[in-house]
Every structure is written in C-alpha cells, then in structure tokens.
C-alpha cells in the first residue's frame, strides 16, 4: 500500500520486496494452477497493480452479490462492476484438493505465474440475474451477454491474491504504466490537475477538441488513456489504434498531454462502466475524467434501440460524485461547424447554425472505397495510419476458390488466372493447387472424406494468411463437398477487414466430358473399382450454392472465364 500524491490510497500489490516475489514464485511452482482466460488476465493485472483499488482479489460471494445489487462492495465502498474468476466444474473438483486453499493463477500466453490466490469461497452465480442487473438486459445483442452465455464458466472463485509479477508485454512497452508509475510521472512533471480521456476507438479531430476544451475548462493537463485490453468485438485492433494515438499526440502543444495504455477488459456496460472507469482513472492519478455521449455503449439491442440513453452514463457518475474523488467532465455530442471551422458540443451550438458529422459506419465505408476523408474530420497522419490497416478494396488481398469435378478443367482455370494476375502486377499471386498442398505430393483426389476436410482447413488457413497480407490467392484443392468449401470460406472471411474477399468459381463441365478427356485414366480406374471414392462415380459431388461464377468449359473458353473472373474480383 502506498499513499500517493494523486488518487488516494493505492492497493499496489506489486510494491513488495523482490525477495517476496521470488519466494512466491517458488511457492507457486508446487501449487495447483488455473490458466486464466484473456479477460481474467486483464482483470488480474489491474487487481495487482492497483488499477482496481480497493480490490485485492477476485470477488467473493458477499462482495459479488452486493456489487450486482447495489454497485457497492459488502463494506459499502462504491465499486460498480463484478470482478470475478469463473471456472468449470472440473476445476472446482481439483481446487477442493488445493494445498492450504492456495492456487497459482497463470498467464495463458506463456504459462507464467502471475499471482497466488487464496480461496475464500466458491459459488455458483445466476448469470441471467447478473446480465439483467449489471448490463441492463439479458439480451444477446449485448457483447457481454454473449460472453456471459458462451464463455463464462459455471462457478466463481473468490479470494485475495498475492502478486508474483506483472504479465509480460512486448508491444508498446514505453506506453504501459502501472498506476504507481503514472502517479510518479505526474509528480515528476508537477502536473496537479489531470483530465483523463477514455477511448477504445481511433481518435480524430472531435476527440482532440474535446480533450483540449476539458483541459481549458479545468486548467488541467490531458491523459490520453486508451483501453488496449479487450474492447467490443469488431473494434479497430489496438496496434492500429496506438499508432493513431501516437500520431494524435503530436497535435497537442508540447508538454500538455500524455499517452498511457490501459490493459482493461471492457464490459461495454454504459453507465456502470463509466463509474468504474472513473474509479480506475482516479487510481491512475487523474483528477478529472471525461464522459461524453454514449460512454462505453454497446450499440443497439435486439429491438434496434440503444441499450442505454446517450447521457445515462453522465447521470450515474454524477449521482456518485461525492464518493468518487475524481471530477467528471461531461460533454454533449461534439459536432463540426463548417461556417467557423470549429467543433462545439451540441448544447452550445446556436440554433440554425449548420453542422457536419461523419458516422463510424460512413468512415468505414470511405476507408473501404478509398473515398476522401475531409481535413475537418481527421488528420492526415491518422487517416494514413487507418488506410494502411484498412486498405481500400482495390488494394486488399482476396481468394478465388475453384471447384469442380476431377478433370473438369478447374486447375487449368486456376493456372490461367495466376498468369493473368502475375501479368497485371501490383500484388503477389499465390496458387494453391490441391496436389501441391497435400502431404508427400499425393493427389488430393485420393484422400478420404475426413482427410480432405482437414486438408481444406489447412488450405483455408494458408489462403487467409496470404490474403490478409494483400495477395491474390487462387485456391484449387479438390473440394466436392459443401462442408470443406465452407471451412475455407470461414477461415478467409473471419480475417475481417482485408481478408474478407472470397469468391467461388464453379467449373461445371459435365462429367461425360471430364471422363472422355481424362488422359490419366482416373475415371476408368474408378469405374473398375481400383480407385475408390471418386466424386461423380462412387461418391457424390455437392454443387456449390454460393458460387459467384459458374462456367462450363464445353461452352466457355479459358480466356472467357478468366475475363469474367477479373470483372468480379478486381472491379468490385
Ligand atoms: P467508449 O466506448 O469507451 O465510449 P469511445 O472511444 O467511443 O469509447 O469514446 C470515448 C469517450 O469519448 C467517451 O466518453 C465518449 O462518450 C466520448 N465521445 C466520443 N466521441 C464523442 C463525440 N463526438 N462527442 C462527445 N463525446 C464523444
């Protein structure tokens, strides 16, 4: 525990003699362990570094029930968010044998022991009640409800922790501060008032104006304190965002603002989350905290309505202002006024004055098409960074997947496409022919159904990695069944932004023709029973229902097919 200049008492569990950490590390080796989930690791990091002060462990049942019902720990201290360690029944069975009720909590990435938990109690939460009380509804449109339903295990384990070490990071290390380090930094710079800005999105001009206004109003310095733990699924990845934040820092006057990263796992719980964020920022030494429009909002519910009102978060933070020890700086929606080239909160805009906004959806559309993003909205350096991570369609990689019967000509089309893309230039081209991606160069026509599915999964993985790196990938493994083709589609489209371009060309040359022109005699061998499981002979061929292009080489020439393929791949 350390009494710091800013933010009051800090439960910094890392601030102990090195000897004690070594001793705990040795002890941890002989204890049973729990491998943490990514979210639990984020939570544990903030427990041990004091970001969640006054917590000193995962919540026991009394604290959990009290927090869910009243936003307070059992002793009455304000703390609005359950911070719990969920485990499966199998783990509970193991824990009943734990020596002295102690268990090591391990980092899922490298297996390192982060803390030793002394079990206080194990309980079974009512996850529906938790969703309704904490998130406002048990509605699967809420990302944390999905998490509760699909990821959270049956039991919660409560108890105090003793810190062994902080989790190790290799990215943006200079920007990662513990609360004690950040407080010390502010002390060194003699910053007395610090207004913290929470964000999980790229920052643009509106956000810079918001923070500068807050600083002016309160004669404070600015802490840009973005979340890099877990945010809403589908958000811009933290690597891109931190590059954006670094670019934005150059837009503040020298010495005015500081960037520090917060390894928080957000719950997108709107008002409750805003109170939680305020407590966390107080622990990190901030004196003021910005709460704008729809703070930590998860978007629309299943009925198409926002989960929380746009200013509910401000109301709840304001309700607890006397206990928070950090001052909220509320803002209405910041909007751009073209007439004066400035940003203003909506409630200060004189009536009748025209305003402009670009929504998140519109921004994503412009990134996708390469359309201009105006100077009034963002900064060149920010837009450049976003465009690198989200290249326009024309620069994105893609996968063309060919399907067809054996000897239908799908591999000839694949080779022709490769030469045309090579001729065109601009991006690298990869040809994944079935026989080349198989073990020992065996033919993928002879694989069993199961082997073929596994083979297609590997092809999908490789294709998606190549497409993500911007390549034109032509994949032509033998894939007579829907399940295998869908496995490849799933691998590619899951890559999101730049790997999501997946096209199927079905080469529907009739089997009679395939058989007649089969120089290798595979069909003849199949008819004679020497080769087994050849699609079209003694195994079915499922015609793809989702082909972008269907061609028949008895009717279409290869150049015609290639031309049609180019039209839909390159001119989307
Ligand atoms: P979060 O999900 O945590 O709210 P954002 O990055 O979207 O993350 O927003 C960060 C903070 O900035 C929040 O307090 C939000 O209300 C505020 N904010 C973002 N954009 C605006 C805007 N245009 N006007 C007012 N407040 C905003």
XYZ file of C-alpha atoms in Angstrom, residues 11-403:
393
model
C -3.562 -1.120 -3.302
C -0.392 -1.777 -5.256
C 0.200 -5.495 -4.704
C 3.316 -5.387 -6.870
C 5.050 -2.983 -4.493
C 6.794 -5.538 -2.293
C 10.398 -6.583 -1.865
C 11.894 -8.561 -4.729
C 12.617 -11.366 -2.211
C 8.921 -11.813 -1.517
C 8.130 -12.059 -5.234
C 10.886 -14.683 -5.632
C 9.564 -16.608 -2.658
C 6.027 -16.515 -4.047
C 7.314 -17.659 -7.409
C 8.989 -20.680 -5.797
C 5.823 -21.491 -3.845
C 3.697 -21.146 -6.972
C 5.613 -23.987 -8.615
C 4.314 -26.571 -6.152
C 0.682 -25.394 -6.154
C -2.140 -26.481 -8.422
C -2.950 -23.862 -11.033
C -5.624 -22.130 -13.047
C -4.799 -20.986 -16.574
C -6.529 -17.633 -16.911
C -8.688 -16.532 -19.820
C -7.675 -13.337 -21.641
C -10.296 -11.370 -19.719
C -9.261 -12.808 -16.362
C -5.644 -11.917 -17.127
C -6.636 -8.282 -17.789
C -8.642 -8.219 -14.557
C -5.815 -9.759 -12.547
C -3.304 -7.265 -13.890
C -5.474 -4.375 -12.702
C -6.067 -6.057 -9.342
C -2.363 -6.487 -8.639
C -1.216 -3.109 -9.937
C -3.919 -1.220 -8.040
C -5.959 -0.101 -11.045
C -8.980 -1.737 -9.372
C -8.199 -0.426 -5.847
C -9.617 -1.105 -3.329
C -9.951 -4.669 -4.675
C -7.243 -7.052 -3.511
C -8.549 -10.153 -5.217
C -11.432 -11.678 -7.140
C -14.802 -11.035 -5.531
C -16.171 -13.482 -3.013
C -19.912 -14.133 -2.973
C -20.765 -11.408 -0.471
C -18.998 -8.739 -2.475
C -20.327 -10.094 -5.768
C -23.968 -10.115 -4.618
C -23.612 -6.694 -3.111
C -21.965 -5.215 -6.238
C -24.570 -6.733 -8.545
C -27.436 -5.399 -6.396
C -26.119 -2.096 -5.085
C -22.924 -1.150 -7.003
C -21.102 -1.390 -3.666
C -18.789 -3.907 -2.044
C -20.150 -5.626 1.066
C -18.417 -2.976 3.236
C -20.301 -0.235 1.383
C -17.434 1.022 -0.807
C -18.554 2.113 -4.248
C -17.444 -0.397 -6.905
C -19.967 -0.939 -9.704
C -18.571 -3.895 -11.646
C -18.312 -7.555 -10.639
C -14.710 -8.717 -10.994
C -14.910 -12.479 -10.774
C -12.855 -15.566 -11.536
C -15.048 -18.081 -13.332
C -14.043 -21.743 -13.507
C -15.566 -25.011 -14.705
C -16.835 -27.857 -12.505
C -13.686 -29.868 -13.315
C -11.512 -27.062 -11.953
C -13.707 -26.798 -8.841
C -13.207 -30.531 -8.229
C -9.447 -30.055 -8.470
C -9.500 -26.973 -6.237
C -11.155 -28.865 -3.389
C -7.790 -30.630 -3.015
C -5.702 -27.423 -3.184
C -2.955 -27.207 -0.582
C -3.860 -24.564 2.052
C -6.604 -23.409 -0.356
C -3.927 -21.772 -2.483
C -3.690 -21.899 -6.247
C -1.424 -20.289 -8.828
C -3.042 -18.075 -11.468
C -1.160 -18.361 -14.747
C -0.839 -16.206 -17.848
C -2.497 -18.102 -20.742
C 0.115 -16.860 -23.231
C 3.334 -18.063 -21.636
C 2.233 -20.047 -18.581
C 3.978 -17.678 -16.165
C 2.579 -17.480 -12.621
C 1.099 -14.006 -12.097
C -0.371 -14.391 -8.612
C -1.298 -16.861 -5.920
C -4.982 -16.882 -4.998
C -6.084 -17.907 -1.531
C -9.574 -19.302 -1.999
C -12.198 -17.685 0.198
C -15.277 -19.270 -1.342
C -16.585 -20.923 -4.481
C -20.112 -20.111 -5.599
C -22.490 -20.559 -8.466
C -23.654 -17.250 -9.911
C -27.015 -16.600 -11.523
C -25.725 -15.397 -14.882
C -29.129 -14.177 -16.093
C -29.544 -12.066 -12.966
C -26.027 -10.705 -13.458
C -26.851 -9.740 -17.058
C -30.108 -8.030 -16.123
C -28.707 -6.131 -13.130
C -25.258 -5.210 -14.404
C -25.839 -4.832 -18.144
C -29.497 -3.836 -18.027
C -30.867 -6.798 -20.018
C -30.221 -10.453 -20.778
C -30.149 -9.579 -24.461
C -27.736 -11.448 -26.774
C -27.199 -8.275 -28.807
C -25.020 -7.146 -25.876
C -21.428 -8.414 -26.297
C -21.083 -9.046 -22.554
C -24.295 -11.089 -22.501
C -22.818 -13.230 -25.276
C -19.675 -13.523 -23.167
C -21.688 -14.469 -20.077
C -23.690 -17.066 -22.004
C -20.912 -18.628 -24.040
C -17.624 -18.066 -22.246
C -18.248 -17.636 -18.509
C -17.917 -20.917 -16.643
C -20.370 -22.274 -14.074
C -18.605 -21.306 -10.831
C -16.893 -18.234 -9.435
C -13.886 -18.478 -7.123
C -13.425 -15.597 -4.697
C -10.341 -14.753 -2.714
C -7.383 -12.466 -2.178
C -4.317 -12.625 -4.388
C -0.598 -12.211 -3.728
C 1.198 -10.818 -6.755
C 4.164 -12.666 -8.198
C 4.803 -10.478 -11.231
C 3.002 -8.340 -13.807
C 2.131 -10.015 -17.139
C 4.878 -9.545 -19.743
C 4.261 -7.450 -22.870
C 6.388 -6.947 -25.939
C 4.299 -4.271 -27.645
C 4.336 -0.537 -26.859
C 6.225 -1.160 -23.627
C 7.170 2.538 -23.105
C 3.472 3.453 -23.085
C 2.452 0.908 -20.462
C 2.337 2.354 -16.937
C 1.113 0.957 -13.656
C -0.927 3.388 -11.528
C 2.125 3.954 -9.288
C 4.312 4.711 -12.317
C 1.781 7.107 -13.784
C 1.318 8.928 -10.466
C 5.104 9.226 -10.186
C 5.262 10.560 -13.735
C 2.669 13.249 -12.980
C 4.540 14.153 -9.801
C 7.784 14.493 -11.713
C 6.161 16.829 -14.232
C 4.430 18.722 -11.404
C 1.040 18.182 -13.034
C -1.582 18.997 -10.422
C -4.733 18.560 -12.424
C -5.053 15.799 -14.968
C -8.103 15.185 -17.108
C -8.237 11.589 -18.340
C -9.781 10.573 -21.643
C -11.031 7.013 -22.020
C -11.202 5.616 -25.540
C -11.495 2.343 -27.440
C -11.627 3.912 -30.892
C -9.262 5.775 -33.202
C -9.126 9.466 -32.255
C -9.991 12.226 -34.694
C -10.289 15.974 -34.514
C -13.507 15.896 -32.436
C -11.716 13.968 -29.697
C -8.711 16.231 -29.701
C -11.057 19.258 -29.411
C -12.986 17.534 -26.611
C -9.865 16.977 -24.542
C -8.444 20.450 -25.196
C -11.752 22.018 -24.129
C -11.789 19.929 -20.944
C -8.193 20.934 -20.190
C -9.009 24.614 -20.734
C -12.125 24.467 -18.568
C -10.193 22.989 -15.652
C -6.696 24.351 -16.245
C -5.533 20.747 -16.439
C -3.153 18.566 -18.403
C -4.502 15.721 -20.508
C -4.053 11.980 -20.075
C -4.994 10.018 -23.181
C -5.775 6.671 -21.593
C -6.988 4.208 -24.241
C -8.059 0.673 -23.469
C -5.777 -1.946 -25.015
C -7.050 -4.977 -23.094
C -10.323 -6.197 -24.545
C -12.867 -3.926 -26.184
C -16.003 -4.540 -28.211
C -15.604 -7.409 -30.712
C -15.051 -5.915 -34.171
C -13.289 -2.776 -32.898
C -10.173 -1.480 -34.639
C -7.232 -3.561 -33.353
C -5.076 -1.965 -30.687
C -1.917 -1.908 -32.835
C -3.599 0.366 -35.355
C -5.190 2.469 -32.621
C -1.941 3.037 -30.744
C -0.285 4.179 -33.977
C -3.212 6.600 -34.350
C -2.855 7.836 -30.753
C 0.861 8.420 -31.268
C 0.026 10.500 -34.348
C -2.603 12.486 -32.392
C -0.158 13.261 -29.564
C 1.814 15.425 -31.997
C -1.291 17.636 -32.369
C -1.203 18.785 -28.733
C 1.006 21.662 -27.633
C 4.296 20.388 -26.260
C 4.054 19.167 -22.665
C 0.277 19.371 -22.498
C -0.752 15.750 -22.899
C 0.498 12.277 -22.099
C -0.326 8.871 -23.608
C -0.601 5.756 -21.425
C -2.211 2.421 -22.296
C -4.740 0.689 -20.060
C -4.912 -3.145 -20.083
C -8.604 -3.176 -19.150
C -11.146 -5.735 -20.361
C -14.178 -3.546 -21.068
C -17.722 -4.826 -20.428
C -19.492 -2.184 -22.546
C -21.817 -1.622 -19.596
C -22.530 2.072 -20.280
C -23.442 3.871 -17.040
C -21.984 1.299 -14.617
C -18.891 1.106 -16.755
C -18.470 4.900 -16.654
C -18.449 4.853 -12.829
C -15.925 2.013 -12.948
C -13.770 3.920 -15.461
C -13.816 6.947 -13.166
C -12.592 4.878 -10.200
C -9.847 3.321 -12.348
C -8.669 6.733 -13.616
C -8.626 8.070 -10.060
C -6.389 5.147 -9.157
C -4.086 6.065 -12.033
C -3.719 9.566 -10.604
C -6.185 11.564 -12.735
C -8.207 14.313 -11.071
C -10.804 14.729 -13.832
C -12.493 12.318 -16.193
C -14.302 12.956 -19.474
C -17.679 11.304 -20.006
C -19.129 12.176 -23.383
C -22.046 10.904 -25.386
C -22.945 7.198 -25.004
C -19.875 6.372 -22.917
C -18.939 2.664 -23.242
C -22.189 1.967 -25.068
C -22.564 -1.420 -26.810
C -24.851 -0.097 -29.589
C -28.322 -1.355 -30.411
C -30.293 -4.047 -28.583
C -32.373 -6.793 -30.225
C -35.217 -4.321 -30.792
C -32.999 -1.863 -32.660
C -32.875 0.591 -29.746
C -29.732 1.788 -27.965
C -29.086 -0.201 -24.765
C -28.525 2.980 -22.767
C -29.613 6.584 -23.194
C -26.875 8.869 -24.612
C -26.331 10.653 -21.301
C -27.260 7.873 -18.785
C -23.563 7.388 -18.035
C -23.145 11.051 -17.090
C -26.212 10.828 -14.813
C -24.929 7.802 -12.917
C -21.421 9.223 -12.468
C -22.959 12.444 -11.260
C -25.084 10.521 -8.720
C -21.917 9.232 -7.039
C -19.842 12.401 -7.391
C -19.322 12.856 -3.624
C -17.666 9.444 -3.269
C -15.669 9.231 -6.457
C -12.750 11.554 -5.625
C -12.450 12.388 -9.301
C -14.401 15.111 -11.095
C -16.437 14.225 -14.144
C -16.135 16.488 -17.172
C -19.366 15.869 -19.093
C -19.741 16.630 -22.783
C -22.591 16.507 -25.181
C -22.002 15.279 -28.723
C -19.158 17.235 -30.334
C -20.162 18.458 -33.778
C -18.385 20.357 -36.530
C -19.489 23.842 -37.565
C -18.293 24.448 -41.145
C -19.142 28.157 -41.015
C -16.449 28.798 -38.399
C -14.324 25.650 -38.865
C -14.616 24.593 -35.231
C -16.005 21.847 -33.040
C -18.615 22.527 -30.394
C -20.718 20.432 -28.003
C -24.271 20.124 -29.378
C -25.781 22.084 -26.462
C -23.609 25.116 -27.252
C -24.361 25.275 -30.992
C -26.535 28.346 -31.714
C -29.843 27.343 -33.260
C -29.964 27.343 -37.033
C -26.193 27.020 -37.453
C -25.416 24.135 -39.849
C -23.303 21.252 -38.516
C -21.497 18.272 -40.060
C -20.746 14.786 -38.779
C -19.270 11.600 -40.220
C -20.591 8.474 -38.510
C -18.480 5.420 -37.756
C -20.327 3.497 -40.492
C -19.676 6.255 -43.023
C -15.983 6.360 -42.049
C -15.680 2.597 -42.577
C -17.385 2.972 -45.973
C -14.915 5.662 -47.025
C -11.960 3.560 -45.924
C -13.318 0.645 -47.908
C -13.887 2.575 -51.113
C -10.883 4.851 -50.736
C -13.199 7.924 -50.785
C -11.752 11.119 -49.280
C -11.899 11.734 -45.564
C -12.038 15.505 -45.093
C -9.497 17.535 -43.114
C -12.209 18.884 -40.837
C -12.887 15.325 -39.640
C -9.399 13.955 -39.044
C -5.669 14.479 -39.530
C -3.570 13.271 -42.486
C -1.332 11.158 -40.231
C -4.363 9.464 -38.637
C -6.046 8.767 -41.973
C -2.782 7.419 -43.407
C -2.447 5.001 -40.470
C -6.037 3.813 -40.819
C -5.670 3.356 -44.572
C -2.580 1.193 -44.034
C -4.571 -1.145 -41.785
C -7.798 -0.899 -43.781
C -6.703 -0.642 -47.424
C -9.397 0.156 -49.968
C -10.971 -2.788 -51.745
C -8.705 -2.375 -54.750
C -5.599 -2.976 -52.640
C -6.972 -5.772 -50.478
C -5.965 -9.376 -50.922
C -8.585 -11.876 -51.999
C -9.132 -15.590 -52.514
C -10.571 -17.147 -55.651
C -11.647 -20.673 -54.861
C -12.199 -23.065 -57.757
C -14.453 -26.053 -57.530
